[in-house]
PDB file of C-alpha atoms in Angstrom:
ATOM      1  CA  UNK A   1      89.700  71.773 136.334  1.00 89.00           C
ATOM      2  CA  UNK A   2      91.426  68.179 136.244  1.00 94.00           C
ATOM      3  CA  UNK A   3      88.154  66.166 136.990  1.00 94.00           C
ATOM      4  CA  UNK A   4      87.297  65.171 133.195  1.00 96.00           C
ATOM      5  CA  UNK A   5      91.192  64.514 132.576  1.00 97.00           C
ATOM      6  CA  UNK A   6      91.790  62.317 135.887  1.00 96.00           C
ATOM      7  CA  UNK A   7      88.528  60.359 134.834  1.00 96.00           C
ATOM      8  CA  UNK A   8      89.560  59.717 131.616  1.00 96.00           C
ATOM      9  CA  UNK A   9      92.945  58.436 132.416  1.00 96.00           C
ATOM     10  CA  UNK A  10      91.506  56.271 135.122  1.00 96.00           C
ATOM     11  CA  UNK A  11      89.082  54.292 132.706  1.00 96.00           C
ATOM     12  CA  UNK A  12      92.117  53.671 130.604  1.00 96.00           C
ATOM     13  CA  UNK A  13      94.692  52.686 133.499  1.00 96.00           C
ATOM     14  CA  UNK A  14      94.756  52.798 137.119  1.00 96.00           C
ATOM     15  CA  UNK A  15      96.565  55.724 138.608  1.00 95.00           C
ATOM     16  CA  UNK A  16      96.676  56.397 142.416  1.00 95.00           C
ATOM     17  CA  UNK A  17      96.268  59.898 143.899  1.00 95.00           C
ATOM     18  CA  UNK A  18     100.062  60.641 144.115  1.00 96.00           C
ATOM     19  CA  UNK A  19     100.398  59.925 140.584  1.00 96.00           C
ATOM     20  CA  UNK A  20      97.065  61.957 139.575  1.00 96.00           C
ATOM     21  CA  UNK A  21      98.853  64.923 141.933  1.00 95.00           C
ATOM     22  CA  UNK A  22     102.157  64.569 139.789  1.00 95.00           C
ATOM     23  CA  UNK A  23     100.212  64.354 136.539  1.00 96.00           C
ATOM     24  CA  UNK A  24      98.188  67.742 137.442  1.00 95.00           C
ATOM     25  CA  UNK A  25     101.834  69.891 137.275  1.00 95.00           C
ATOM     26  CA  UNK A  26     102.391  68.846 133.587  1.00 96.00           C
ATOM     27  CA  UNK A  27      99.421  70.880 132.312  1.00 97.00           C
ATOM     28  CA  UNK A  28      98.805  74.389 131.400  1.00 97.00           C
ATOM     29  CA  UNK A  29      95.590  75.795 132.278  1.00 97.00           C
ATOM     30  CA  UNK A  30      93.897  77.344 129.200  1.00 97.00           C
ATOM     31  CA  UNK A  31      90.365  79.064 128.909  1.00 97.00           C
ATOM     32  CA  UNK A  32      89.518  80.495 125.385  1.00 97.00           C
ATOM     33  CA  UNK A  33      86.689  82.117 124.678  1.00 96.00           C
ATOM     34  CA  UNK A  34      84.376  81.930 121.581  1.00 97.00           C
ATOM     35  CA  UNK A  35      85.958  82.127 118.244  1.00 96.00           C
ATOM     36  CA  UNK A  36      89.423  82.429 119.540  1.00 96.00           C
ATOM     37  CA  UNK A  37      92.098  79.969 117.990  1.00 96.00           C
ATOM     38  CA  UNK A  38      94.300  77.124 119.706  1.00 96.00           C
ATOM     39  CA  UNK A  39      96.445  76.935 116.474  1.00 96.00           C
ATOM     40  CA  UNK A  40      96.548  78.794 113.212  1.00 95.00           C
ATOM     41  CA  UNK A  41      97.497  77.712 110.249  1.00 95.00           C
ATOM     42  CA  UNK A  42     101.280  77.858 109.382  1.00 95.00           C
ATOM     43  CA  UNK A  43     102.088  78.050 113.087  1.00 94.00           C
ATOM     44  CA  UNK A  44     103.482  74.668 114.842  1.00 94.00           C
ATOM     45  CA  UNK A  45     101.602  72.618 117.169  1.00 94.00           C
ATOM     46  CA  UNK A  46     103.306  73.197 120.254  1.00 93.00           C
ATOM     47  CA  UNK A  47     100.707  71.566 122.399  1.00 94.00           C
ATOM     48  CA  UNK A  48      98.174  68.571 122.553  1.00 95.00           C
ATOM     49  CA  UNK A  49      94.975  69.891 124.270  1.00 97.00           C
ATOM     50  CA  UNK A  50      92.300  68.284 126.242  1.00 97.00           C
ATOM     51  CA  UNK A  51      88.908  69.539 126.490  1.00 98.00           C
ATOM     52  CA  UNK A  52      87.869  69.453 130.365  1.00 97.00           C
ATOM     53  CA  UNK A  53      84.570  71.529 128.973  1.00 97.00           C
ATOM     54  CA  UNK A  54      83.539  73.316 125.960  1.00 97.00           C
ATOM     55  CA  UNK A  55      83.931  72.401 122.312  1.00 98.00           C
ATOM     56  CA  UNK A  56      86.661  72.964 119.411  1.00 98.00           C
ATOM     57  CA  UNK A  57      87.114  72.090 115.598  1.00 97.00           C
ATOM     58  CA  UNK A  58      89.960  71.367 113.413  1.00 97.00           C
ATOM     59  CA  UNK A  59      89.981  72.631 109.963  1.00 97.00           C
ATOM     60  CA  UNK A  60      92.101  73.279 106.793  1.00 96.00           C
ATOM     61  CA  UNK A  61      90.902  75.613 104.070  1.00 94.00           C
ATOM     62  CA  UNK A  62      91.640  74.523 100.519  1.00 93.00           C
ATOM     63  CA  UNK A  63      92.519  76.820  96.985  1.00 94.00           C
ATOM     64  CA  UNK A  64      88.887  77.728  96.649  1.00 93.00           C
ATOM     65  CA  UNK A  65      88.357  78.981  99.837  1.00 91.00           C
ATOM     66  CA  UNK A  66      86.364  75.842 101.246  1.00 91.00           C
ATOM     67  CA  UNK A  67      86.582  74.864 104.936  1.00 93.00           C
ATOM     68  CA  UNK A  68      86.833  71.293 105.328  1.00 95.00           C
ATOM     69  CA  UNK A  69      86.478  70.096 109.031  1.00 96.00           C
ATOM     70  CA  UNK A  70      88.789  67.281 110.301  1.00 94.00           C
ATOM     71  CA  UNK A  71      87.541  66.978 113.958  1.00 94.00           C
ATOM     72  CA  UNK A  72      85.232  67.821 116.798  1.00 96.00           C
ATOM     73  CA  UNK A  73      86.475  68.265 120.106  1.00 96.00           C
ATOM     74  CA  UNK A  74      84.144  68.302 122.989  1.00 96.00           C
ATOM     75  CA  UNK A  75      84.615  67.290 126.560  1.00 96.00           C
ATOM     76  CA  UNK A  76      86.730  64.493 127.504  1.00 95.00           C
ATOM     77  CA  UNK A  77      88.328  64.899 123.952  1.00 96.00           C
ATOM     78  CA  UNK A  78      91.924  65.288 122.946  1.00 96.00           C
ATOM     79  CA  UNK A  79      92.473  67.565 119.747  1.00 96.00           C
ATOM     80  CA  UNK A  80      95.726  68.886 118.146  1.00 93.00           C
ATOM     81  CA  UNK A  81      97.795  68.352 114.667  1.00 93.00           C
ATOM     82  CA  UNK A  82      99.282  65.393 115.755  1.00 90.00           C
ATOM     83  CA  UNK A  83     102.028  65.642 112.578  1.00 92.00           C
ATOM     84  CA  UNK A  84     102.968  69.078 113.645  1.00 94.00           C
ATOM     85  CA  UNK A  85     103.068  67.986 117.309  1.00 93.00           C
ATOM     86  CA  UNK A  86     105.359  65.408 116.819  1.00 91.00           C
ATOM     87  CA  UNK A  87     107.551  66.951 114.222  1.00 93.00           C
ATOM     88  CA  UNK A  88     107.627  70.657 114.817  1.00 92.00           C
ATOM     89  CA  UNK A  89     106.682  71.479 111.363  1.00 95.00           C
ATOM     90  CA  UNK A  90     103.831  74.143 110.540  1.00 96.00           C
ATOM     91  CA  UNK A  91     100.405  73.025 110.415  1.00 96.00           C
ATOM     92  CA  UNK A  92      98.099  72.764 108.031  1.00 94.00           C
ATOM     93  CA  UNK A  93      95.735  73.046 110.342  1.00 96.00           C
ATOM     94  CA  UNK A  94      93.495  75.600 112.196  1.00 97.00           C
ATOM     95  CA  UNK A  95      91.867  74.823 115.589  1.00 97.00           C
ATOM     96  CA  UNK A  96      88.923  77.220 116.992  1.00 98.00           C
ATOM     97  CA  UNK A  97      87.086  77.144 119.513  1.00 98.00           C
ATOM     98  CA  UNK A  98      83.140  77.069 118.829  1.00 98.00           C
ATOM     99  CA  UNK A  99      81.963  77.888 122.457  1.00 97.00           C
ATOM    100  CA  UNK A 100      83.918  79.445 125.841  1.00 97.00           C
ATOM    101  CA  UNK A 101      86.274  76.116 126.339  1.00 98.00           C
ATOM    102  CA  UNK A 102      88.206  75.291 129.102  1.00 98.00           C
ATOM    103  CA  UNK A 103      91.699  73.238 128.168  1.00 98.00           C
ATOM    104  CA  UNK A 104      94.532  71.301 129.665  1.00 98.00           C
ATOM    105  CA  UNK A 105      97.691  71.659 127.392  1.00 97.00           C
ATOM    106  CA  UNK A 106     100.905  69.712 127.530  1.00 96.00           C
ATOM    107  CA  UNK A 107     103.809  70.542 125.322  1.00 93.00           C
ATOM    108  CA  UNK A 108     106.193  68.247 123.585  1.00 93.00           C
ATOM    109  CA  UNK A 109     108.744  68.539 126.524  1.00 94.00           C
ATOM    110  CA  UNK A 110     106.468  68.301 129.304  1.00 95.00           C
ATOM    111  CA  UNK A 111     104.780  65.140 127.285  1.00 95.00           C
ATOM    112  CA  UNK A 112     107.746  63.152 127.261  1.00 95.00           C
ATOM    113  CA  UNK A 113     108.738  64.126 130.842  1.00 96.00           C
ATOM    114  CA  UNK A 114     105.454  63.534 132.068  1.00 96.00           C
ATOM    115  CA  UNK A 115     105.575  59.881 130.620  1.00 96.00           C
ATOM    116  CA  UNK A 116     109.073  59.580 132.337  1.00 96.00           C
ATOM    117  CA  UNK A 117     107.710  60.895 135.736  1.00 96.00           C
ATOM    118  CA  UNK A 118     104.519  58.499 135.206  1.00 96.00           C
ATOM    119  CA  UNK A 119     105.099  55.505 133.330  1.00 96.00           C
ATOM    120  CA  UNK A 120     102.035  54.180 133.335  1.00 96.00           C
ATOM    121  CA  UNK A 121     100.795  57.248 130.546  1.00 97.00           C
ATOM    122  CA  UNK A 122     102.984  55.436 127.968  1.00 96.00           C
ATOM    123  CA  UNK A 123     100.543  52.631 128.227  1.00 97.00           C
ATOM    124  CA  UNK A 124      97.294  55.760 128.425  1.00 97.00           C
ATOM    125  CA  UNK A 125      98.412  56.915 125.260  1.00 95.00           C
ATOM    126  CA  UNK A 126      99.027  53.799 123.862  1.00 96.00           C
ATOM    127  CA  UNK A 127      95.271  53.135 123.931  1.00 96.00           C
ATOM    128  CA  UNK A 128      94.594  56.612 122.635  1.00 94.00           C
ATOM    129  CA  UNK A 129      96.518  56.166 119.885  1.00 92.00           C
ATOM    130  CA  UNK A 130      95.074  52.913 118.862  1.00 95.00           C
ATOM    131  CA  UNK A 131      91.397  53.883 119.307  1.00 93.00           C
ATOM    132  CA  UNK A 132      92.016  56.877 117.200  1.00 91.00           C
ATOM    133  CA  UNK A 133      93.794  54.955 114.300  1.00 93.00           C
ATOM    134  CA  UNK A 134      90.499  52.521 114.504  1.00 95.00           C
ATOM    135  CA  UNK A 135      88.249  55.724 114.246  1.00 91.00           C
ATOM    136  CA  UNK A 136      90.263  57.235 111.353  1.00 90.00           C
ATOM    137  CA  UNK A 137      90.282  54.143 109.512  1.00 94.00           C
ATOM    138  CA  UNK A 138      86.572  53.802 109.702  1.00 91.00           C
ATOM    139  CA  UNK A 139      86.071  57.349 108.620  1.00 90.00           C
ATOM    140  CA  UNK A 140      87.967  56.734 105.615  1.00 92.00           C
ATOM    141  CA  UNK A 141      86.214  53.481 104.878  1.00 93.00           C
ATOM    142  CA  UNK A 142      82.900  55.140 105.159  1.00 91.00           C
ATOM    143  CA  UNK A 143      83.877  57.754 103.195  1.00 90.00           C
ATOM    144  CA  UNK A 144      84.668  55.326 100.389  1.00 92.00           C
ATOM    145  CA  UNK A 145      82.063  52.892 100.863  1.00 94.00           C
ATOM    146  CA  UNK A 146      78.921  54.509 102.352  1.00 94.00           C
ATOM    147  CA  UNK A 147      76.220  57.052 101.029  1.00 94.00           C
ATOM    148  CA  UNK A 148      76.319  60.633 102.530  1.00 93.00           C
ATOM    149  CA  UNK A 149      73.168  59.530 104.064  1.00 94.00           C
ATOM    150  CA  UNK A 150      74.377  56.390 105.987  1.00 94.00           C
ATOM    151  CA  UNK A 151      77.503  58.387 107.159  1.00 94.00           C
ATOM    152  CA  UNK A 152      75.003  61.128 108.386  1.00 95.00           C
ATOM    153  CA  UNK A 153      73.107  58.353 110.492  1.00 94.00           C
ATOM    154  CA  UNK A 154      76.536  56.842 111.582  1.00 93.00           C
ATOM    155  CA  UNK A 155      77.271  60.296 112.894  1.00 94.00           C
ATOM    156  CA  UNK A 156      73.836  60.711 114.575  1.00 94.00           C
ATOM    157  CA  UNK A 157      74.463  57.362 116.303  1.00 94.00           C
ATOM    158  CA  UNK A 158      77.688  57.762 117.327  1.00 92.00           C
ATOM    159  CA  UNK A 159      77.659  61.682 118.507  1.00 93.00           C
ATOM    160  CA  UNK A 160      74.182  62.786 118.949  1.00 94.00           C
ATOM    161  CA  UNK A 161      75.043  65.448 121.308  1.00 94.00           C
ATOM    162  CA  UNK A 162      77.214  66.991 118.721  1.00 95.00           C
ATOM    163  CA  UNK A 163      74.652  67.838 116.580  1.00 94.00           C
ATOM    164  CA  UNK A 164      73.005  69.700 118.907  1.00 94.00           C
ATOM    165  CA  UNK A 165      75.775  72.094 119.182  1.00 96.00           C
ATOM    166  CA  UNK A 166      77.370  72.853 115.956  1.00 96.00           C
ATOM    167  CA  UNK A 167      75.546  74.500 112.979  1.00 95.00           C
ATOM    168  CA  UNK A 168      74.443  72.692 109.783  1.00 95.00           C
ATOM    169  CA  UNK A 169      76.795  73.605 107.413  1.00 96.00           C
ATOM    170  CA  UNK A 170      79.632  72.570 109.694  1.00 96.00           C
ATOM    171  CA  UNK A 171      78.563  69.180 110.150  1.00 96.00           C
ATOM    172  CA  UNK A 172      78.146  69.121 106.309  1.00 96.00           C
ATOM    173  CA  UNK A 173      82.024  69.956 106.145  1.00 96.00           C
ATOM    174  CA  UNK A 174      82.735  67.588 108.539  1.00 95.00           C
ATOM    175  CA  UNK A 175      81.308  64.701 106.230  1.00 94.00           C
ATOM    176  CA  UNK A 176      82.855  66.486 103.285  1.00 93.00           C
ATOM    177  CA  UNK A 177      79.211  66.901 101.336  1.00 93.00           C
ATOM    178  CA  UNK A 178      77.697  70.503 100.448  1.00 94.00           C
ATOM    179  CA  UNK A 179      75.158  71.850 102.661  1.00 94.00           C
ATOM    180  CA  UNK A 180      72.483  71.423 100.346  1.00 95.00           C
ATOM    181  CA  UNK A 181      73.050  67.604 100.564  1.00 95.00           C
ATOM    182  CA  UNK A 182      72.604  67.733 103.933  1.00 95.00           C
ATOM    183  CA  UNK A 183      69.812  69.409 103.958  1.00 95.00           C
ATOM    184  CA  UNK A 184      68.153  67.344 101.357  1.00 95.00           C
ATOM    185  CA  UNK A 185      69.117  64.164 103.412  1.00 95.00           C
ATOM    186  CA  UNK A 186      67.354  65.255 106.379  1.00 94.00           C
ATOM    187  CA  UNK A 187      64.452  66.368 105.024  1.00 93.00           C
ATOM    188  CA  UNK A 188      64.202  62.933 103.440  1.00 92.00           C
ATOM    189  CA  UNK A 189      64.652  61.153 106.836  1.00 90.00           C
ATOM    190  CA  UNK A 190      62.236  63.625 108.245  1.00 89.00           C
ATOM    191  CA  UNK A 191      59.286  62.467 105.687  1.00 89.00           C
ATOM    192  CA  UNK A 192      60.189  59.089 105.673  1.00 83.00           C
ATOM    193  CA  UNK A 193      59.428  58.823 109.648  1.00 69.00           C
TER     194      UNK A 193
ATOM    195  CA  UNK B   1      99.873  83.394 116.232  1.00 85.00           C
ATOM    196  CA  UNK B   2     100.871  86.000 118.991  1.00 90.00           C
ATOM    197  CA  UNK B   3     100.546  85.208 122.940  1.00 94.00           C
ATOM    198  CA  UNK B   4      97.565  86.646 124.924  1.00 97.00           C
ATOM    199  CA  UNK B   5      99.432  88.624 127.663  1.00 98.00           C
ATOM    200  CA  UNK B   6      97.811  89.743 131.028  1.00 98.00           C
ATOM    201  CA  UNK B   7      99.529  92.427 133.076  1.00 97.00           C
ATOM    202  CA  UNK B   8      98.751  93.445 136.114  1.00 97.00           C
ATOM    203  CA  UNK B   9      98.762  96.960 137.194  1.00 95.00           C
ATOM    204  CA  UNK B  10      98.256  98.152 133.591  1.00 96.00           C
ATOM    205  CA  UNK B  11      97.261 101.864 134.810  1.00 96.00           C
ATOM    206  CA  UNK B  12     100.334 102.581 136.853  1.00 94.00           C
ATOM    207  CA  UNK B  13     103.141 104.786 134.669  1.00 94.00           C
ATOM    208  CA  UNK B  14     105.059 101.128 134.135  1.00 94.00           C
ATOM    209  CA  UNK B  15     101.687  98.975 133.563  1.00 96.00           C
ATOM    210  CA  UNK B  16     101.238 102.012 130.771  1.00 96.00           C
ATOM    211  CA  UNK B  17     104.309 101.851 129.159  1.00 96.00           C
ATOM    212  CA  UNK B  18     104.258  98.424 129.071  1.00 97.00           C
ATOM    213  CA  UNK B  19     101.071  97.821 127.556  1.00 97.00           C
ATOM    214  CA  UNK B  20     101.317 100.392 125.051  1.00 97.00           C
ATOM    215  CA  UNK B  21     104.925  98.506 123.799  1.00 97.00           C
ATOM    216  CA  UNK B  22     102.995  95.499 123.577  1.00 97.00           C
ATOM    217  CA  UNK B  23     100.244  96.660 121.865  1.00 97.00           C
ATOM    218  CA  UNK B  24     102.566  98.193 119.244  1.00 96.00           C
ATOM    219  CA  UNK B  25     104.249  94.465 118.819  1.00 96.00           C
ATOM    220  CA  UNK B  26     100.640  93.322 118.208  1.00 95.00           C
ATOM    221  CA  UNK B  27     100.388  91.092 120.856  1.00 97.00           C
ATOM    222  CA  UNK B  28      96.807  90.512 122.550  1.00 97.00           C
ATOM    223  CA  UNK B  29      96.347  91.788 126.027  1.00 98.00           C
ATOM    224  CA  UNK B  30      93.946  91.451 128.926  1.00 98.00           C
ATOM    225  CA  UNK B  31      94.427  94.175 131.291  1.00 98.00           C
ATOM    226  CA  UNK B  32      94.145  94.582 134.893  1.00 97.00           C
ATOM    227  CA  UNK B  33      94.085  97.105 137.597  1.00 96.00           C
ATOM    228  CA  UNK B  34      91.856  97.774 140.842  1.00 93.00           C
ATOM    229  CA  UNK B  35      91.003 101.363 139.527  1.00 94.00           C
ATOM    230  CA  UNK B  36      88.181 100.101 137.261  1.00 95.00           C
ATOM    231  CA  UNK B  37      87.599 103.577 135.858  1.00 96.00           C
ATOM    232  CA  UNK B  38      90.746 104.396 134.950  1.00 96.00           C
ATOM    233  CA  UNK B  39      91.590 100.481 133.858  1.00 97.00           C
ATOM    234  CA  UNK B  40      88.499 101.087 131.100  1.00 97.00           C
ATOM    235  CA  UNK B  41      89.671 104.777 130.468  1.00 97.00           C
ATOM    236  CA  UNK B  42      93.413 103.492 129.524  1.00 97.00           C
ATOM    237  CA  UNK B  43      91.138 100.415 127.182  1.00 97.00           C
ATOM    238  CA  UNK B  44      90.098 103.106 125.072  1.00 97.00           C
ATOM    239  CA  UNK B  45      92.431 105.017 124.457  1.00 97.00           C
ATOM    240  CA  UNK B  46      94.835 101.969 123.495  1.00 97.00           C
ATOM    241  CA  UNK B  47      92.242 100.381 121.635  1.00 97.00           C
ATOM    242  CA  UNK B  48      92.069 103.580 119.646  1.00 97.00           C
ATOM    243  CA  UNK B  49      95.602 103.948 118.931  1.00 97.00           C
ATOM    244  CA  UNK B  50      95.662 100.234 118.121  1.00 97.00           C
ATOM    245  CA  UNK B  51      92.065  99.290 116.507  1.00 97.00           C
ATOM    246  CA  UNK B  52      93.507  96.068 115.124  1.00 95.00           C
ATOM    247  CA  UNK B  53      94.774  94.860 118.448  1.00 96.00           C
ATOM    248  CA  UNK B  54      92.774  92.685 121.044  1.00 95.00           C
ATOM    249  CA  UNK B  55      92.531  94.420 124.086  1.00 97.00           C
ATOM    250  CA  UNK B  56      90.483  94.336 126.916  1.00 96.00           C
ATOM    251  CA  UNK B  57      90.207  94.815 130.616  1.00 96.00           C
ATOM    252  CA  UNK B  58      89.297  92.425 133.359  1.00 95.00           C
ATOM    253  CA  UNK B  59      88.215  92.232 136.787  1.00 92.00           C
ATOM    254  CA  UNK B  60      89.282  89.017 138.211  1.00 95.00           C
ATOM    255  CA  UNK B  61      92.822  88.267 137.720  1.00 96.00           C
ATOM    256  CA  UNK B  62      92.099  84.273 138.092  1.00 97.00           C
ATOM    257  CA  UNK B  63      90.333  84.835 134.829  1.00 97.00           C
ATOM    258  CA  UNK B  64      92.405  86.992 133.004  1.00 97.00           C
ATOM    259  CA  UNK B  65      95.669  84.556 134.169  1.00 97.00           C
ATOM    260  CA  UNK B  66      93.397  81.413 132.842  1.00 97.00           C
ATOM    261  CA  UNK B  67      92.834  83.264 129.288  1.00 97.00           C
ATOM    262  CA  UNK B  68      96.684  84.398 129.149  1.00 97.00           C
ATOM    263  CA  UNK B  69      99.807  82.545 127.637  1.00 97.00           C
ATOM    264  CA  UNK B  70     101.852  84.716 129.556  1.00 97.00           C
ATOM    265  CA  UNK B  71     101.491  86.668 132.864  1.00 98.00           C
ATOM    266  CA  UNK B  72     103.117  89.880 134.017  1.00 97.00           C
ATOM    267  CA  UNK B  73     103.088  90.542 137.558  1.00 96.00           C
ATOM    268  CA  UNK B  74     103.726  94.647 137.889  1.00 95.00           C
ATOM    269  CA  UNK B  75     103.059  94.546 141.598  1.00 91.00           C
ATOM    270  CA  UNK B  76     104.353  96.205 144.830  1.00 88.00           C
ATOM    271  CA  UNK B  77     106.232  94.010 146.930  1.00 87.00           C
ATOM    272  CA  UNK B  78     103.025  94.254 149.438  1.00 86.00           C
ATOM    273  CA  UNK B  79     100.449  92.802 146.934  1.00 90.00           C
ATOM    274  CA  UNK B  80     102.940  90.249 144.411  1.00 93.00           C
ATOM    275  CA  UNK B  81     102.761  87.141 146.246  1.00 93.00           C
ATOM    276  CA  UNK B  82      98.736  87.387 147.185  1.00 94.00           C
ATOM    277  CA  UNK B  83      98.278  87.882 143.345  1.00 95.00           C
ATOM    278  CA  UNK B  84     100.705  84.935 142.538  1.00 95.00           C
ATOM    279  CA  UNK B  85      98.797  82.459 145.261  1.00 95.00           C
ATOM    280  CA  UNK B  86      95.290  83.626 143.978  1.00 96.00           C
ATOM    281  CA  UNK B  87      96.227  82.740 140.250  1.00 96.00           C
ATOM    282  CA  UNK B  88      98.364  79.784 140.639  1.00 95.00           C
ATOM    283  CA  UNK B  89      96.014  76.893 139.532  1.00 94.00           C
ATOM    284  CA  UNK B  90      96.088  78.428 136.404  1.00 96.00           C
ATOM    285  CA  UNK B  91      99.321  79.631 135.325  1.00 97.00           C
ATOM    286  CA  UNK B  92     100.923  76.008 135.864  1.00 96.00           C
ATOM    287  CA  UNK B  93     103.643  75.935 133.123  1.00 95.00           C
ATOM    288  CA  UNK B  94     103.066  79.189 132.021  1.00 96.00           C
ATOM    289  CA  UNK B  95     106.007  82.123 131.636  1.00 96.00           C
ATOM    290  CA  UNK B  96     105.243  84.317 134.770  1.00 97.00           C
ATOM    291  CA  UNK B  97     107.347  87.741 134.400  1.00 96.00           C
ATOM    292  CA  UNK B  98     108.035  89.542 137.708  1.00 95.00           C
ATOM    293  CA  UNK B  99     108.464  93.421 136.506  1.00 94.00           C
ATOM    294  CA  UNK B 100     110.875  95.218 138.952  1.00 91.00           C
ATOM    295  CA  UNK B 101     110.899  98.374 139.855  1.00 80.00           C
ATOM    296  CA  UNK B 102     114.123  99.563 141.482  1.00 70.00           C
ATOM    297  CA  UNK B 103     112.724 101.372 144.962  1.00 68.00           C
ATOM    298  CA  UNK B 104     111.066  98.302 145.629  1.00 67.00           C
ATOM    299  CA  UNK B 105     112.586  94.854 145.301  1.00 84.00           C
ATOM    300  CA  UNK B 106     110.353  92.129 145.107  1.00 85.00           C
ATOM    301  CA  UNK B 107     111.823  88.654 146.425  1.00 86.00           C
ATOM    302  CA  UNK B 108     112.138  86.044 143.330  1.00 90.00           C
ATOM    303  CA  UNK B 109     112.592  83.554 145.854  1.00 92.00           C
ATOM    304  CA  UNK B 110     109.082  83.759 147.386  1.00 91.00           C
ATOM    305  CA  UNK B 111     107.395  83.812 144.282  1.00 93.00           C
ATOM    306  CA  UNK B 112     108.880  80.638 143.141  1.00 94.00           C
ATOM    307  CA  UNK B 113     108.017  79.410 146.392  1.00 94.00           C
ATOM    308  CA  UNK B 114     104.527  80.199 145.480  1.00 94.00           C
ATOM    309  CA  UNK B 115     104.409  79.011 141.823  1.00 95.00           C
ATOM    310  CA  UNK B 116     106.412  76.092 141.691  1.00 92.00           C
ATOM    311  CA  UNK B 117     105.212  74.888 138.287  1.00 93.00           C
ATOM    312  CA  UNK B 118     105.410  78.137 136.473  1.00 94.00           C
ATOM    313  CA  UNK B 119     108.389  79.431 134.341  1.00 93.00           C
ATOM    314  CA  UNK B 120     109.138  82.262 136.191  1.00 95.00           C
ATOM    315  CA  UNK B 121     111.055  85.505 134.850  1.00 95.00           C
ATOM    316  CA  UNK B 122     112.612  88.604 136.956  1.00 94.00           C
ATOM    317  CA  UNK B 123     112.426  91.886 134.313  1.00 94.00           C
ATOM    318  CA  UNK B 124     112.957  95.681 134.533  1.00 92.00           C
ATOM    319  CA  UNK B 125     111.188  97.857 132.224  1.00 92.00           C
ATOM    320  CA  UNK B 126     114.265  98.083 129.702  1.00 93.00           C
ATOM    321  CA  UNK B 127     114.000  94.512 129.216  1.00 94.00           C
ATOM    322  CA  UNK B 128     110.696  93.279 129.465  1.00 96.00           C
ATOM    323  CA  UNK B 129     109.418  93.510 125.891  1.00 95.00           C
ATOM    324  CA  UNK B 130     112.628  91.751 124.824  1.00 95.00           C
ATOM    325  CA  UNK B 131     112.048  88.762 127.131  1.00 96.00           C
ATOM    326  CA  UNK B 132     108.219  88.522 125.811  1.00 96.00           C
ATOM    327  CA  UNK B 133     109.233  88.409 122.423  1.00 95.00           C
ATOM    328  CA  UNK B 134     111.840  85.859 123.076  1.00 94.00           C
ATOM    329  CA  UNK B 135     109.178  83.523 124.779  1.00 93.00           C
ATOM    330  CA  UNK B 136     106.683  84.499 122.061  1.00 90.00           C
ATOM    331  CA  UNK B 137     109.133  82.827 119.710  1.00 83.00           C
TER     332      UNK B 137
END
């Protein structure tokens, strides 16, 4: 139940067995069935979640009823609405399980208490935040400077396994393009091989 | 979003009363009982009465407690520790509510010792719904 998270933490900071055992007491195990929600738009995101197994998406719905996918989180990823989690304001996002999913949840209080109990976790979360800022910056600049085809190719390189697990219309939504555009790109790529 | 609540002993008198009250308030329910025929019948009755509420009967208390946000232990003194120990690893930091019945009081110290990292509360049939609503909010 904790294999993936402990190995994820150990890749960034050196923790011993005693610290690992201590960390385990701060997380709430939660299993979601496919299509169940971890968070619904308008609710406060009380938890941030680590994915031990499965796949989720976070998305928002615009005034015209179109879904926009912000993030896919599979094994070894964290997911939450950080803004809502840290400010306790209602979230603009929903988080839904796309497969049967096993999560480890941590609430705001326990998040702080965990860092007091195991101070190395401050460093762990700093590294996570850095990585997340970099990837967000790259995603925005990709959206501004690259073509839809280039963005799709980048996603294929970075997360090939994800493309096998998620329907095409969700990939299009994540890239911010129409499903028809993605379908055309895929056809062009197939015919130019 | 309404919490998902796992209830053991869901087909005895106290379990039926509680599951009906919680379904009426729109909580998602995971019902548990060793009597699978009675469990299925009660699940069907409740679902018919509350068609929009998520109600499921489960065979395994470990899996139900893993899916749940809140666990209600509606058990006899003889069985409660056995179940608490069985689900221990999937209820860390979750609210666990021990439903007391007057004739057969459960020792809260023993439950707290078995589940050291849970938020354990004691309830009676008269205050349990209020306690759950407070936790949900």
